[in-house]
PDB file of C-alpha atoms in Angstrom:
ATOM      1  CA  UNK A   1      79.129 100.969  85.301  1.00  0.00           C
ATOM      2  CA  UNK A   2      75.516  99.612  84.349  1.00  0.00           C
ATOM      3  CA  UNK A   3      77.284  95.738  83.979  1.00  0.00           C
ATOM      4  CA  UNK A   4      79.083  96.234  87.711  1.00  0.00           C
ATOM      5  CA  UNK A   5      79.350  92.799  89.381  1.00  0.00           C
ATOM      6  CA  UNK A   6      81.227  91.773  92.235  1.00  0.00           C
ATOM      7  CA  UNK A   7      84.483  89.190  91.366  1.00  0.00           C
ATOM      8  CA  UNK A   8      85.122  86.204  93.867  1.00  0.00           C
ATOM      9  CA  UNK A   9      88.678  85.668  94.159  1.00  0.00           C
ATOM     10  CA  UNK A  10      88.084  82.797  96.734  1.00  0.00           C
ATOM     11  CA  UNK A  11      85.045  81.482  98.192  1.00  0.00           C
ATOM     12  CA  UNK A  12      84.326  84.010 100.647  1.00  0.00           C
ATOM     13  CA  UNK A  13      86.307  87.230  99.816  1.00  0.00           C
ATOM     14  CA  UNK A  14      85.399  89.157  96.417  1.00  0.00           C
ATOM     15  CA  UNK A  15      86.011  92.837  95.001  1.00  0.00           C
ATOM     16  CA  UNK A  16      84.348  95.288  92.897  1.00  0.00           C
ATOM     17  CA  UNK A  17      86.399  96.034  89.971  1.00  0.00           C
ATOM     18  CA  UNK A  18      88.104  99.404  89.618  1.00  0.00           C
ATOM     19  CA  UNK A  19      86.215 102.260  87.182  1.00  0.00           C
ATOM     20  CA  UNK A  20      89.081 104.607  85.826  1.00  0.00           C
ATOM     21  CA  UNK A  21      86.295 107.040  84.466  1.00  0.00           C
ATOM     22  CA  UNK A  22      86.235 108.950  88.181  1.00  0.00           C
ATOM     23  CA  UNK A  23      89.561 107.260  89.401  1.00  0.00           C
ATOM     24  CA  UNK A  24      87.234 104.603  91.629  1.00  0.00           C
ATOM     25  CA  UNK A  25      89.401 101.756  93.002  1.00  0.00           C
ATOM     26  CA  UNK A  26      88.522  98.610  93.603  1.00  0.00           C
ATOM     27  CA  UNK A  27      86.408  97.425  96.728  1.00  0.00           C
ATOM     28  CA  UNK A  28      86.835  94.232  98.477  1.00  0.00           C
ATOM     29  CA  UNK A  29      84.883  92.399 100.848  1.00  0.00           C
ATOM     30  CA  UNK A  30      85.458  88.982 103.202  1.00  0.00           C
ATOM     31  CA  UNK A  31      82.496  87.738 104.461  1.00  0.00           C
ATOM     32  CA  UNK A  32      82.685  85.716 107.626  1.00  0.00           C
ATOM     33  CA  UNK A  33      80.512  83.832 109.688  1.00  0.00           C
ATOM     34  CA  UNK A  34      79.782  86.218 112.070  1.00  0.00           C
ATOM     35  CA  UNK A  35      80.796  89.718 110.393  1.00  0.00           C
ATOM     36  CA  UNK A  36      81.263  91.227 106.557  1.00  0.00           C
ATOM     37  CA  UNK A  37      83.971  92.863 106.149  1.00  0.00           C
ATOM     38  CA  UNK A  38      84.346  95.833 103.704  1.00  0.00           C
ATOM     39  CA  UNK A  39      87.889  96.635 102.584  1.00  0.00           C
ATOM     40  CA  UNK A  40      87.894 100.163 101.553  1.00  0.00           C
ATOM     41  CA  UNK A  41      84.727 102.673 101.083  1.00  0.00           C
ATOM     42  CA  UNK A  42      84.966 103.702  97.573  1.00  0.00           C
ATOM     43  CA  UNK A  43      85.230 107.385  96.353  1.00  0.00           C
ATOM     44  CA  UNK A  44      81.876 108.816  97.176  1.00  0.00           C
ATOM     45  CA  UNK A  45      78.581 107.776  98.805  1.00  0.00           C
ATOM     46  CA  UNK A  46      76.961 106.746  95.041  1.00  0.00           C
ATOM     47  CA  UNK A  47      79.995 104.498  94.725  1.00  0.00           C
ATOM     48  CA  UNK A  48      79.836 102.970  98.108  1.00  0.00           C
ATOM     49  CA  UNK A  49      76.111 102.309  97.545  1.00  0.00           C
ATOM     50  CA  UNK A  50      76.640 100.575  94.153  1.00  0.00           C
ATOM     51  CA  UNK A  51      78.972  98.149  96.549  1.00  0.00           C
ATOM     52  CA  UNK A  52      76.032  97.669  99.220  1.00  0.00           C
ATOM     53  CA  UNK A  53      73.528  96.859  96.102  1.00  0.00           C
ATOM     54  CA  UNK A  54      75.606  94.665  94.696  1.00  0.00           C
ATOM     55  CA  UNK A  55      76.363  92.831  97.655  1.00  0.00           C
ATOM     56  CA  UNK A  56      72.852  92.389  98.893  1.00  0.00           C
ATOM     57  CA  UNK A  57      71.810  91.089  95.073  1.00  0.00           C
ATOM     58  CA  UNK A  58      75.116  88.658  95.309  1.00  0.00           C
ATOM     59  CA  UNK A  59      73.542  86.773  98.593  1.00  0.00           C
ATOM     60  CA  UNK A  60      76.234  88.672 100.629  1.00  0.00           C
ATOM     61  CA  UNK A  61      75.502  89.809 104.328  1.00  0.00           C
ATOM     62  CA  UNK A  62      75.376  94.156 104.948  1.00  0.00           C
ATOM     63  CA  UNK A  63      78.989  95.397 106.164  1.00  0.00           C
ATOM     64  CA  UNK A  64      79.691  95.301 109.888  1.00  0.00           C
ATOM     65  CA  UNK A  65      83.100  96.746 109.820  1.00  0.00           C
ATOM     66  CA  UNK A  66      85.012  98.805 107.353  1.00  0.00           C
ATOM     67  CA  UNK A  67      89.010  98.547 106.859  1.00  0.00           C
ATOM     68  CA  UNK A  68      90.827 101.050 105.127  1.00  0.00           C
ATOM     69  CA  UNK A  69      93.862 100.699 102.979  1.00  0.00           C
ATOM     70  CA  UNK A  70      94.999 104.619 102.787  1.00  0.00           C
ATOM     71  CA  UNK A  71      94.010 107.848 103.492  1.00  0.00           C
ATOM     72  CA  UNK A  72      93.540 108.729  99.541  1.00  0.00           C
ATOM     73  CA  UNK A  73      89.973 110.181  98.505  1.00  0.00           C
ATOM     74  CA  UNK A  74      89.145 107.724  96.316  1.00  0.00           C
ATOM     75  CA  UNK A  75      89.510 105.276  98.842  1.00  0.00           C
ATOM     76  CA  UNK A  76      87.572 107.009 101.821  1.00  0.00           C
ATOM     77  CA  UNK A  77      85.122 109.526 100.826  1.00  0.00           C
ATOM     78  CA  UNK A  78      82.184 107.149  99.785  1.00  0.00           C
ATOM     79  CA  UNK A  79      82.954 106.567 104.332  1.00  0.00           C
ATOM     80  CA  UNK A  80      80.209 108.894 105.037  1.00  0.00           C
ATOM     81  CA  UNK A  81      77.350 106.880 103.249  1.00  0.00           C
ATOM     82  CA  UNK A  82      77.645 103.881 106.040  1.00  0.00           C
ATOM     83  CA  UNK A  83      76.680 102.468 109.181  1.00  0.00           C
ATOM     84  CA  UNK A  84      78.981 100.453 109.919  1.00  0.00           C
ATOM     85  CA  UNK A  85      82.568 101.262 111.897  1.00  0.00           C
ATOM     86  CA  UNK A  86      85.403 101.679 110.743  1.00  0.00           C
ATOM     87  CA  UNK A  87      88.616 100.488 111.145  1.00  0.00           C
ATOM     88  CA  UNK A  88      91.791 102.681 109.884  1.00  0.00           C
ATOM     89  CA  UNK A  89      95.791 102.770 111.347  1.00  0.00           C
ATOM     90  CA  UNK A  90      96.796 105.926 112.704  1.00  0.00           C
ATOM     91  CA  UNK A  91      98.372 107.764 110.434  1.00  0.00           C
ATOM     92  CA  UNK A  92      95.264 107.320 107.999  1.00  0.00           C
ATOM     93  CA  UNK A  93      93.080 108.625 110.953  1.00  0.00           C
ATOM     94  CA  UNK A  94      95.023 111.718 111.025  1.00  0.00           C
ATOM     95  CA  UNK A  95      94.723 112.244 107.164  1.00  0.00           C
ATOM     96  CA  UNK A  96      91.156 112.078 107.789  1.00  0.00           C
ATOM     97  CA  UNK A  97      90.902 114.378 110.421  1.00  0.00           C
ATOM     98  CA  UNK A  98      92.758 117.443 108.637  1.00  0.00           C
ATOM     99  CA  UNK A  99      90.295 116.872 105.374  1.00  0.00           C
ATOM    100  CA  UNK A 100      87.689 116.546 107.450  1.00  0.00           C
ATOM    101  CA  UNK A 101      88.406 119.970 108.064  1.00  0.00           C
ATOM    102  CA  UNK A 102      88.871 121.307 104.317  1.00  0.00           C
ATOM    103  CA  UNK A 103      86.550 123.216 102.620  1.00  0.00           C
ATOM    104  CA  UNK A 104      85.227 122.443  98.795  1.00  0.00           C
ATOM    105  CA  UNK A 105      84.687 125.871  97.421  1.00  0.00           C
ATOM    106  CA  UNK A 106      86.311 126.747  94.572  1.00  0.00           C
ATOM    107  CA  UNK A 107      88.539 128.806  95.941  1.00  0.00           C
ATOM    108  CA  UNK A 108      89.632 126.380  98.696  1.00  0.00           C
ATOM    109  CA  UNK A 109      90.010 123.449  95.951  1.00  0.00           C
ATOM    110  CA  UNK A 110      92.300 126.059  94.105  1.00  0.00           C
ATOM    111  CA  UNK A 111      94.448 127.002  97.053  1.00  0.00           C
ATOM    112  CA  UNK A 112      95.037 123.605  97.969  1.00  0.00           C
ATOM    113  CA  UNK A 113      96.533 123.031  93.835  1.00  0.00           C
ATOM    114  CA  UNK A 114      98.741 125.815  94.521  1.00  0.00           C
ATOM    115  CA  UNK A 115      99.986 124.234  97.777  1.00  0.00           C
ATOM    116  CA  UNK A 116     100.715 121.379  97.099  1.00  0.00           C
ATOM    117  CA  UNK A 117      98.129 119.752  99.115  1.00  0.00           C
ATOM    118  CA  UNK A 118      96.476 118.322  96.702  1.00  0.00           C
ATOM    119  CA  UNK A 119      97.502 117.246  92.991  1.00  0.00           C
ATOM    120  CA  UNK A 120      95.327 117.958  89.407  1.00  0.00           C
ATOM    121  CA  UNK A 121      95.099 113.925  89.179  1.00  0.00           C
ATOM    122  CA  UNK A 122      92.784 113.726  92.028  1.00  0.00           C
ATOM    123  CA  UNK A 123      91.117 117.238  91.655  1.00  0.00           C
ATOM    124  CA  UNK A 124      89.887 116.446  88.216  1.00  0.00           C
ATOM    125  CA  UNK A 125      88.440 113.402  89.598  1.00  0.00           C
ATOM    126  CA  UNK A 126      86.778 114.865  92.611  1.00  0.00           C
ATOM    127  CA  UNK A 127      84.632 117.251  89.992  1.00  0.00           C
ATOM    128  CA  UNK A 128      84.133 114.243  87.502  1.00  0.00           C
ATOM    129  CA  UNK A 129      82.893 112.072  90.333  1.00  0.00           C
ATOM    130  CA  UNK A 130      81.444 115.379  92.521  1.00  0.00           C
ATOM    131  CA  UNK A 131      79.623 117.877  90.083  1.00  0.00           C
ATOM    132  CA  UNK A 132      79.288 119.347  93.466  1.00  0.00           C
ATOM    133  CA  UNK A 133      81.693 119.208  95.104  1.00  0.00           C
ATOM    134  CA  UNK A 134      80.085 121.217  98.504  1.00  0.00           C
ATOM    135  CA  UNK A 135      78.264 117.761  99.366  1.00  0.00           C
ATOM    136  CA  UNK A 136      81.685 116.090 100.062  1.00  0.00           C
ATOM    137  CA  UNK A 137      82.036 114.959 104.096  1.00  0.00           C
ATOM    138  CA  UNK A 138      85.085 113.397 104.768  1.00  0.00           C
ATOM    139  CA  UNK A 139      84.162 110.854 107.765  1.00  0.00           C
ATOM    140  CA  UNK A 140      86.800 109.851 110.127  1.00  0.00           C
ATOM    141  CA  UNK A 141      87.651 106.280 111.333  1.00  0.00           C
ATOM    142  CA  UNK A 142      85.632 104.176 114.666  1.00  0.00           C
ATOM    143  CA  UNK A 143      88.474 102.174 115.227  1.00  0.00           C
ATOM    144  CA  UNK A 144      92.499 103.000 115.139  1.00  0.00           C
ATOM    145  CA  UNK A 145      95.321 101.152 115.348  1.00  0.00           C
ATOM    146  CA  UNK A 146      99.256 101.422 114.711  1.00  0.00           C
ATOM    147  CA  UNK A 147     101.217  98.881 112.685  1.00  0.00           C
ATOM    148  CA  UNK A 148      98.798  95.638 112.833  1.00  0.00           C
ATOM    149  CA  UNK A 149      95.283  94.527 113.644  1.00  0.00           C
ATOM    150  CA  UNK A 150      93.740  91.383 113.356  1.00  0.00           C
ATOM    151  CA  UNK A 151      90.369  90.812 113.255  1.00  0.00           C
ATOM    152  CA  UNK A 152      88.221  87.657 113.696  1.00  0.00           C
ATOM    153  CA  UNK A 153      85.272  87.717 111.388  1.00  0.00           C
ATOM    154  CA  UNK A 154      84.007  83.945 112.321  1.00  0.00           C
ATOM    155  CA  UNK A 155      85.302  81.715 110.091  1.00  0.00           C
ATOM    156  CA  UNK A 156      87.956  83.886 108.809  1.00  0.00           C
ATOM    157  CA  UNK A 157      90.617  86.421 110.282  1.00  0.00           C
ATOM    158  CA  UNK A 158      91.458  89.860 108.307  1.00  0.00           C
ATOM    159  CA  UNK A 159      95.304  90.615 108.990  1.00  0.00           C
ATOM    160  CA  UNK A 160      95.735  94.306 108.438  1.00  0.00           C
ATOM    161  CA  UNK A 161      99.386  95.407 108.274  1.00  0.00           C
ATOM    162  CA  UNK A 162     100.977  98.430 108.008  1.00  0.00           C
ATOM    163  CA  UNK A 163     104.015  97.604 105.613  1.00  0.00           C
ATOM    164  CA  UNK A 164     106.680  99.932 103.955  1.00  0.00           C
ATOM    165  CA  UNK A 165     106.110 101.057 100.687  1.00  0.00           C
ATOM    166  CA  UNK A 166     106.506 104.175  98.136  1.00  0.00           C
ATOM    167  CA  UNK A 167     102.912 105.195  97.610  1.00  0.00           C
ATOM    168  CA  UNK A 168     102.091 107.156 100.504  1.00  0.00           C
ATOM    169  CA  UNK A 169     103.035 106.728 104.556  1.00  0.00           C
ATOM    170  CA  UNK A 170      99.506 104.943 106.095  1.00  0.00           C
ATOM    171  CA  UNK A 171      99.279 102.215 103.878  1.00  0.00           C
ATOM    172  CA  UNK A 172      97.385  98.888 104.881  1.00  0.00           C
ATOM    173  CA  UNK A 173      97.200  95.661 103.329  1.00  0.00           C
ATOM    174  CA  UNK A 174      94.435  93.504 104.250  1.00  0.00           C
ATOM    175  CA  UNK A 175      95.737  89.644 104.188  1.00  0.00           C
ATOM    176  CA  UNK A 176      92.852  87.098 104.958  1.00  0.00           C
ATOM    177  CA  UNK A 177      95.027  83.814 105.876  1.00  0.00           C
ATOM    178  CA  UNK A 178      92.459  81.327 105.117  1.00  0.00           C
ATOM    179  CA  UNK A 179      91.437  82.200 101.629  1.00  0.00           C
ATOM    180  CA  UNK A 180      95.272  82.862 101.071  1.00  0.00           C
ATOM    181  CA  UNK A 181      93.756  86.420  99.603  1.00  0.00           C
ATOM    182  CA  UNK A 182      95.653  89.990 100.170  1.00  0.00           C
ATOM    183  CA  UNK A 183      94.032  93.323  99.375  1.00  0.00           C
ATOM    184  CA  UNK A 184      96.457  95.721  98.481  1.00  0.00           C
ATOM    185  CA  UNK A 185      95.273  98.532  97.929  1.00  0.00           C
ATOM    186  CA  UNK A 186      97.690 101.269  96.607  1.00  0.00           C
ATOM    187  CA  UNK A 187     100.423 100.400  98.384  1.00  0.00           C
ATOM    188  CA  UNK A 188     102.277  98.713  95.194  1.00  0.00           C
ATOM    189  CA  UNK A 189     102.219 101.623  93.242  1.00  0.00           C
ATOM    190  CA  UNK A 190     104.053 105.316  92.915  1.00  0.00           C
ATOM    191  CA  UNK A 191     104.137 107.923  94.555  1.00  0.00           C
ATOM    192  CA  UNK A 192     101.559 110.177  92.676  1.00  0.00           C
ATOM    193  CA  UNK A 193     101.911 113.171  95.297  1.00  0.00           C
ATOM    194  CA  UNK A 194     105.747 113.655  94.620  1.00  0.00           C
ATOM    195  CA  UNK A 195     105.913 116.327  91.936  1.00  0.00           C
ATOM    196  CA  UNK A 196     106.764 114.734  89.390  1.00  0.00           C
ATOM    197  CA  UNK A 197     105.455 111.150  90.299  1.00  0.00           C
ATOM    198  CA  UNK A 198     108.395 108.905  91.749  1.00  0.00           C
ATOM    199  CA  UNK A 199     109.229 105.630  93.189  1.00  0.00           C
ATOM    200  CA  UNK A 200     111.218 105.642  96.593  1.00  0.00           C
ATOM    201  CA  UNK A 201     113.311 102.510  96.100  1.00  0.00           C
ATOM    202  CA  UNK A 202     114.391 101.323  99.285  1.00  0.00           C
ATOM    203  CA  UNK A 203     111.075 101.470 100.688  1.00  0.00           C
ATOM    204  CA  UNK A 204     109.596  99.780  97.287  1.00  0.00           C
ATOM    205  CA  UNK A 205     112.214  97.584  97.578  1.00  0.00           C
ATOM    206  CA  UNK A 206     111.233  96.763 101.337  1.00  0.00           C
ATOM    207  CA  UNK A 207     107.715  96.109 100.289  1.00  0.00           C
ATOM    208  CA  UNK A 208     108.672  93.741  98.018  1.00  0.00           C
ATOM    209  CA  UNK A 209     110.449  91.753 100.248  1.00  0.00           C
ATOM    210  CA  UNK A 210     107.477  91.857 102.713  1.00  0.00           C
ATOM    211  CA  UNK A 211     104.954  90.891 100.513  1.00  0.00           C
ATOM    212  CA  UNK A 212     107.239  87.912  99.055  1.00  0.00           C
ATOM    213  CA  UNK A 213     107.345  86.922 102.971  1.00  0.00           C
ATOM    214  CA  UNK A 214     103.694  86.940 103.363  1.00  0.00           C
ATOM    215  CA  UNK A 215     101.767  83.635 102.330  1.00  0.00           C
ATOM    216  CA  UNK A 216      98.812  84.341  99.848  1.00  0.00           C
ATOM    217  CA  UNK A 217      98.096  83.465  96.288  1.00  0.00           C
ATOM    218  CA  UNK A 218      96.188  85.790  94.729  1.00  0.00           C
ATOM    219  CA  UNK A 219      96.308  89.574  95.970  1.00  0.00           C
ATOM    220  CA  UNK A 220      93.564  92.113  94.429  1.00  0.00           C
ATOM    221  CA  UNK A 221      95.481  96.084  94.257  1.00  0.00           C
ATOM    222  CA  UNK A 222      93.208  98.824  93.622  1.00  0.00           C
ATOM    223  CA  UNK A 223      93.226  99.791  90.008  1.00  0.00           C
ATOM    224  CA  UNK A 224      93.789  96.823  88.333  1.00  0.00           C
ATOM    225  CA  UNK A 225      92.232  93.321  88.304  1.00  0.00           C
ATOM    226  CA  UNK A 226      93.287  90.601  90.716  1.00  0.00           C
ATOM    227  CA  UNK A 227      96.084  88.899  89.986  1.00  0.00           C
ATOM    228  CA  UNK A 228      98.957  85.888  91.006  1.00  0.00           C
ATOM    229  CA  UNK A 229     101.310  86.584  94.249  1.00  0.00           C
ATOM    230  CA  UNK A 230     103.817  85.382  91.065  1.00  0.00           C
ATOM    231  CA  UNK A 231     102.603  88.348  88.807  1.00  0.00           C
ATOM    232  CA  UNK A 232     101.950  90.508  91.338  1.00  0.00           C
ATOM    233  CA  UNK A 233     105.783  91.015  92.271  1.00  0.00           C
ATOM    234  CA  UNK A 234     106.258  90.695  88.634  1.00  0.00           C
ATOM    235  CA  UNK A 235     104.194  93.967  87.755  1.00  0.00           C
ATOM    236  CA  UNK A 236     106.803  96.025  90.547  1.00  0.00           C
ATOM    237  CA  UNK A 237     109.751  95.004  89.227  1.00  0.00           C
ATOM    238  CA  UNK A 238     108.633  95.801  85.076  1.00  0.00           C
ATOM    239  CA  UNK A 239     106.764  98.931  86.371  1.00  0.00           C
ATOM    240  CA  UNK A 240     110.003 100.369  87.792  1.00  0.00           C
ATOM    241  CA  UNK A 241     111.670 101.387  84.152  1.00  0.00           C
ATOM    242  CA  UNK A 242     108.489 103.142  83.321  1.00  0.00           C
ATOM    243  CA  UNK A 243     108.694 105.628  86.279  1.00  0.00           C
ATOM    244  CA  UNK A 244     110.774 108.579  85.434  1.00  0.00           C
ATOM    245  CA  UNK A 245     112.540 109.186  88.719  1.00  0.00           C
ATOM    246  CA  UNK A 246     113.344 107.142  91.260  1.00  0.00           C
ATOM    247  CA  UNK A 247     115.028 108.350  94.592  1.00  0.00           C
ATOM    248  CA  UNK A 248     117.200 106.731  96.696  1.00  0.00           C
ATOM    249  CA  UNK A 249     114.452 106.603 100.358  1.00  0.00           C
TER     250      UNK A 249
END
């Protein structure tokens, strides 16, 4: 991504667009008067370092904290390159601890595919991002919370909220109320770790209602451009007919 740049969604909130080549998600940053918060670490040290270079080139302070939206590799494996403390919900921490014990030999990776512990989509994207996957190091978080945590960054707050959803049990959104911006990570997407991919409709509908109740104007999803609240909710509704399997849970 040679022409990468951070895109503003408000005076204090910015994001690095996703790059589907190796499943690099959007990365966010919130500039406080006292602390700068990174939202998600990226899928590798290279991805994380790109974000740091762009922050410096665009005059943003170095990150003082990192918030994780969930544990999936593309949002977390860049943590090993960051010096700042990382914040995650308890379920995300449990998943990071589990992955930190993984071995990265071809045999171990193939075994995880066979058992369903990993999926082909993630496996193939990892091999694009990591020609030598033995260099992967999974770092755990430094601060753990249960369902809700508010961070005072100075002049602006970040509310980390665990919400019901269909994508993963540990998904968290990062709401910046003063800026009327929300970083949603992958919370609005289907469950890719089910075979075949599916939507758990009760949880999906509960998420739609939760998002409707939150006060924001702009959303930054994990794998698409920023969009308005109305467009986000419409996008979620439009996605349902395109998903082959809907489960009533």
